[in-house]
Amino acid sequence: MMIASAMTLSCGNAKSGHQGGEQTVPMQVVVPSFNADSAYSYVKRQVDFGPRVPGSDGHKACAAWLEQKLAGFGAKIYKQNVQLQRYDGALLDAVNIIASFDPDNVKRVMLCAHWDTRPWADNDDDPANHHTPILGANDGGSGVGVLLEVARQIAAAKPAVGIDIMLFDAEDSGTPRFDNDDYDDRSWCLGAQYWAHNPHRQGYTARYGLLLDMVGAADAVFYREGFSQDYAPSVIDKVWDKAAQLGYSHLFVNDFAGYISDDHVPVNEIARIPCIDIIHNDPTTTGFGTFWHTVDDDMDIIDKQMLGIVGTVVLNVIYNEK
Ligand code: AHN
Ligand code: ZN
């Protein structure tokens, strides 16, 4: 448990002979401890379904499991089943899965990740692998694994704000390198684009959103991403300040590292909710990691401790909302 902040409360109900007085009482914000073993097991469970390419058997089975887990944590589940058009015209059977905690609370924060995996290892060194679907332990699995553990903690002790866990589908079917003549930036983030145009509840809004993408590798490092900085600078400050307080300023680096098209862009530009991307991107070395969109994105590159750090930062941010 972590205790944070103090606050002056007007205490109109004070004891013996001290009526209506004002006193300072510590307002203890109890932040639950994030369990990294649990998060790791949730990543592994997804990977055990195999690739979660939209329309595949692994995708269907994983969707059912995600829904059942989140419902088991007491969330209200919204599913958006929709056919979305890929860059090449193929229709993808997609499902956005939204889990709302305390759904009638007007104070809300959204936590997002994509749950699908890439149909092609088009960044692999070996061209023979370019059409092989990836397992997406990091790219897909890690963000969802962290959010499932956050959901488990919310089930045990709810924060002051309502939380919406948004698992977007069809993020990672964007134009592959082997078809680069057809490249279209809008071919990514199809599920998030759909949700932004068709929110699960009419008039839905939230104070802000946090998107987790590729948060599980040992060499992960998080820079201030460009769209996040432009659309939601105060949210970046809030998260990076909290990470620094917790001792993670070496991982949440106070530098800018370019613009990344990701699910937070439609959330900002279409839904108009300030949303930041917490994404592994090291501009000084290997960008999204050497395993990115290769057959090496499997459980071997998942670092339990990194999942724990990201989850701890997220819990500390949302439990400090009043
Ligand atoms: C692009 O490569 C255009 N965006 C990175 C978003 C992404 C892909 N996240 C995971 N896979
Ligand atoms: Zn990807």
XYZ file of C-alpha atoms and ligand atoms in Angstrom:
334
model
C 0.000 0.000 0.000
C 1.076 3.545 -0.608
C -0.130 6.579 1.301
C -0.046 9.891 -0.472
C -1.022 13.529 0.010
C -2.756 15.332 2.851
C -5.640 17.742 2.809
C -7.415 20.196 5.063
C -10.948 19.081 5.676
C -13.699 21.111 7.231
C -14.946 18.845 9.945
C -18.498 19.739 10.855
C -18.995 16.656 12.904
C -16.199 16.849 15.438
C -16.360 15.134 18.798
C -17.063 16.433 22.313
C -17.263 20.210 22.651
C -15.534 20.910 19.390
C -18.470 21.434 17.110
C -18.071 22.886 13.668
C -14.370 23.417 14.078
C -11.850 23.279 11.320
C -9.041 20.820 11.662
C -6.401 19.279 9.531
C -6.784 15.598 9.112
C -4.588 13.510 6.902
C -6.520 12.443 3.869
C -5.009 9.106 3.188
C -5.116 8.088 -0.388
C -4.573 4.391 -0.338
C -3.078 3.168 -3.569
C -3.255 -0.586 -4.004
C -0.068 -2.525 -4.701
C 0.166 -3.644 -8.305
C 0.916 -7.355 -8.557
C 3.432 -7.895 -11.368
C 3.123 -11.702 -11.210
C -0.579 -11.377 -11.867
C -0.021 -9.003 -14.800
C 2.598 -11.362 -16.223
C 0.178 -14.294 -16.024
C -2.415 -12.227 -17.926
C 0.106 -11.529 -20.694
C 1.004 -15.209 -20.895
C -2.623 -16.252 -20.986
C -3.219 -14.060 -24.041
C -0.122 -15.382 -25.797
C -1.292 -18.947 -25.068
C -4.259 -18.263 -27.374
C -1.740 -17.781 -30.207
C -1.869 -14.752 -32.494
C -4.982 -12.595 -31.908
C -5.413 -11.553 -35.522
C -8.927 -10.222 -36.145
C -11.182 -13.038 -37.309
C -8.867 -15.873 -36.209
C -9.751 -18.598 -33.710
C -7.212 -17.238 -31.220
C -8.846 -13.831 -31.519
C -12.339 -15.205 -30.814
C -11.168 -17.303 -27.871
C -9.187 -14.412 -26.382
C -12.150 -12.032 -26.714
C -14.349 -14.445 -24.780
C -11.696 -14.774 -22.068
C -11.176 -10.996 -21.784
C -14.901 -10.413 -21.458
C -15.251 -13.121 -18.844
C -12.278 -11.810 -16.802
C -13.480 -8.218 -16.828
C -17.068 -9.171 -16.028
C -15.680 -11.281 -13.176
C -14.036 -8.144 -11.765
C -17.472 -6.542 -11.603
C -17.245 -4.261 -14.625
C -20.143 -3.430 -16.900
C -19.152 -4.759 -20.315
C -19.858 -3.096 -23.633
C -18.894 -4.919 -26.802
C -18.724 -3.285 -30.177
C -18.810 -6.013 -32.817
C -18.095 -4.438 -36.148
C -16.612 -5.178 -39.548
C -13.754 -2.851 -40.328
C -12.011 -2.442 -43.644
C -8.309 -3.202 -43.861
C -5.908 -1.278 -46.152
C -6.402 -3.909 -48.895
C -10.178 -3.969 -48.627
C -10.392 -7.150 -46.546
C -13.138 -6.986 -43.912
C -12.026 -7.656 -40.359
C -14.424 -9.036 -37.751
C -13.440 -6.763 -34.922
C -14.646 -6.243 -31.382
C -13.843 -3.375 -29.067
C -14.254 -4.506 -25.475
C -15.067 -1.798 -22.942
C -15.205 -2.498 -19.220
C -16.748 0.246 -17.094
C -16.255 0.440 -13.358
C -18.674 2.640 -11.418
C -20.414 3.463 -14.733
C -22.693 6.191 -13.367
C -19.894 8.205 -11.786
C -19.580 11.426 -13.818
C -15.873 11.684 -12.954
C -14.169 9.298 -15.357
C -10.739 8.259 -16.604
C -10.176 5.955 -19.540
C -7.368 3.405 -19.739
C -6.712 2.017 -23.206
C -4.721 -0.669 -24.974
C -5.078 -2.581 -28.221
C -5.766 -6.281 -27.777
C -5.284 -7.506 -31.358
C -1.958 -8.636 -32.775
C -0.263 -7.991 -36.088
C -1.056 -10.457 -38.924
C 2.455 -10.173 -40.321
C 6.009 -10.166 -38.932
C 6.841 -7.741 -41.715
C 9.771 -6.244 -39.832
C 11.529 -9.597 -39.341
C 15.136 -10.003 -40.527
C 14.108 -13.178 -42.337
C 11.804 -12.434 -45.302
C 10.398 -15.979 -44.951
C 8.678 -14.739 -41.765
C 7.103 -11.630 -43.258
C 3.679 -13.255 -43.642
C 3.764 -15.026 -40.268
C 1.387 -13.607 -37.630
C 3.193 -12.404 -34.508
C 2.434 -13.594 -30.974
C 2.416 -10.019 -29.743
C 3.447 -10.649 -26.157
C 4.659 -7.071 -25.967
C 2.730 -5.558 -28.881
C -0.796 -6.069 -27.665
C -0.378 -8.462 -24.762
C 1.565 -6.241 -22.361
C -0.811 -3.271 -22.252
C -3.818 -5.550 -21.824
C -2.038 -7.594 -19.137
C -1.315 -4.456 -17.101
C -4.895 -3.219 -17.490
C -6.365 -6.559 -16.391
C -4.334 -6.356 -13.193
C -5.487 -2.744 -12.727
C -9.062 -4.044 -13.128
C -8.438 -6.729 -10.509
C -7.244 -4.042 -8.091
C -10.252 -1.824 -8.810
C -12.517 -4.782 -8.059
C -10.902 -5.015 -4.612
C -10.984 -1.278 -3.769
C -12.471 1.310 -6.060
C -10.894 4.721 -6.712
C -12.862 8.000 -6.474
C -13.288 8.157 -10.237
C -15.049 5.735 -12.541
C -12.663 3.859 -14.813
C -13.291 2.688 -18.361
C -10.911 0.061 -19.628
C -11.010 0.271 -23.399
C -9.539 -2.654 -25.279
C -9.413 -1.546 -28.888
C -9.312 -4.057 -31.707
C -7.702 -3.855 -35.162
C -4.934 -1.455 -34.196
C -2.189 -3.470 -35.786
C -3.427 -4.434 -39.268
C -1.918 -1.292 -40.815
C -0.309 -1.471 -44.267
C 2.554 -3.988 -44.209
C 5.990 -3.114 -45.522
C 5.668 -5.663 -48.329
C 2.685 -3.674 -49.655
C 4.167 -0.275 -49.031
C 2.892 1.146 -52.322
C -0.540 1.076 -50.686
C 0.685 2.749 -47.497
C -2.019 4.625 -45.663
C -1.524 6.030 -42.168
C -5.271 5.665 -41.525
C -4.995 1.885 -41.916
C -3.886 1.606 -38.260
C -6.056 1.986 -35.180
C -9.286 0.914 -36.895
C -11.061 -0.105 -33.683
C -10.165 3.135 -31.922
C -11.304 5.154 -34.936
C -14.614 3.306 -34.876
C -15.080 3.894 -31.143
C -14.214 7.589 -31.447
C -16.972 7.999 -34.052
C -19.359 5.685 -32.165
C -18.751 5.874 -28.428
C -20.206 3.036 -26.343
C -22.431 5.536 -24.528
C -23.935 8.592 -26.125
C -22.204 11.771 -24.980
C -19.429 9.803 -23.302
C -16.535 11.830 -21.991
C -13.682 11.462 -19.529
C -11.194 13.749 -17.799
C -8.418 12.102 -19.757
C -7.136 8.844 -21.154
C -3.947 6.829 -20.812
C -2.997 4.483 -23.634
C -0.530 1.689 -22.838
C 1.305 0.252 -25.832
C 4.323 -2.035 -25.668
C 5.023 -1.663 -21.964
C 6.541 -5.057 -21.158
C 10.077 -5.286 -22.532
C 13.135 -5.131 -20.280
C 14.609 -2.268 -22.314
C 11.398 -0.216 -22.449
C 11.714 3.507 -22.032
C 8.929 6.070 -22.312
C 9.409 9.488 -23.858
C 6.963 12.367 -24.200
C 5.209 11.469 -27.440
C 4.326 14.285 -29.851
C 0.530 14.011 -30.211
C 0.240 13.455 -26.456
C 2.339 16.537 -25.796
C 0.259 18.627 -28.240
C -3.206 17.484 -27.139
C -2.726 16.566 -23.486
C 0.378 18.232 -22.011
C -1.061 18.361 -18.484
C -1.770 14.632 -18.593
C 1.821 13.929 -19.629
C 3.003 16.140 -16.752
C 0.738 14.332 -14.285
C 2.001 10.885 -15.269
C 5.684 11.783 -15.704
C 5.670 13.681 -12.374
C 4.118 10.691 -10.603
C 6.634 8.334 -12.207
C 9.470 10.597 -11.019
C 8.060 10.690 -7.462
C 8.047 6.900 -7.498
C 11.698 6.829 -8.620
C 11.208 5.988 -12.289
C 12.469 9.137 -13.998
C 15.118 7.039 -15.781
C 12.282 5.185 -17.568
C 9.811 8.052 -17.968
C 12.242 10.346 -19.698
C 11.544 14.053 -19.756
C 12.320 14.415 -23.447
C 10.373 14.603 -26.660
C 10.745 11.739 -29.156
C 8.643 12.421 -32.224
C 5.071 11.680 -33.220
C 3.598 8.176 -33.165
C 0.285 7.304 -34.841
C -1.551 5.222 -32.294
C -4.992 4.684 -30.760
C -4.762 7.925 -28.769
C -4.888 10.017 -31.963
C -8.566 9.330 -32.801
C -9.401 9.641 -29.083
C -7.919 13.156 -29.130
C -8.944 14.270 -32.610
C -12.377 12.673 -32.983
C -13.665 11.990 -29.452
C -11.914 15.137 -28.180
C -10.769 13.497 -24.960
C -7.177 14.351 -23.968
C -5.298 11.086 -24.148
C -1.590 10.271 -23.953
C 0.387 7.345 -25.282
C 2.702 5.560 -22.862
C 4.696 3.689 -25.480
C 8.113 2.058 -25.605
C 10.076 4.165 -28.035
C 13.765 4.800 -27.598
C 14.847 7.381 -30.168
C 18.490 6.963 -29.099
C 18.705 3.246 -29.910
C 16.208 0.734 -31.304
C 12.929 2.677 -31.364
C 10.096 0.251 -30.544
C 12.610 -2.540 -29.834
C 14.505 -5.021 -32.023
C 11.624 -7.528 -31.713
C 8.956 -5.098 -32.929
C 6.769 -6.708 -35.623
C 9.027 -9.759 -35.712
C 8.519 -13.381 -34.651
C 10.630 -12.575 -31.579
C 7.799 -10.695 -29.874
C 7.054 -13.587 -27.514
C 7.101 -14.231 -23.751
C 10.915 -14.348 -23.709
C 11.106 -10.572 -24.048
C 8.523 -9.822 -21.341
C 9.978 -8.400 -18.164
C 7.761 -8.787 -15.133
C 9.419 -5.868 -13.394
C 8.632 -3.493 -16.249
C 4.967 -4.525 -16.165
C 5.077 -3.821 -12.430
C 6.544 -0.348 -12.861
C 4.034 0.740 -15.480
C 1.134 -0.712 -13.495
C 2.320 1.005 -10.315
C 2.479 4.365 -12.085
C -1.032 3.895 -13.514
C -2.501 2.927 -10.127
C -0.815 5.879 -8.434
C -2.238 8.249 -11.024
C -5.838 7.022 -10.930
C -6.114 6.561 -7.148
C -4.936 10.137 -6.661
C -7.855 11.496 -8.676
C -10.428 13.147 -6.424
C 3.021 3.150 -36.558
O 3.937 2.388 -36.735
C 2.412 3.959 -37.644
N 2.468 3.294 -35.355
C 2.877 2.517 -34.248
C 1.660 2.056 -33.566
C 1.795 0.654 -33.161
C 1.989 -0.413 -33.958
N 1.707 0.232 -31.938
C 1.862 -1.045 -31.952
N 2.031 -1.477 -33.160
Zn 2.307 -3.308 -33.694
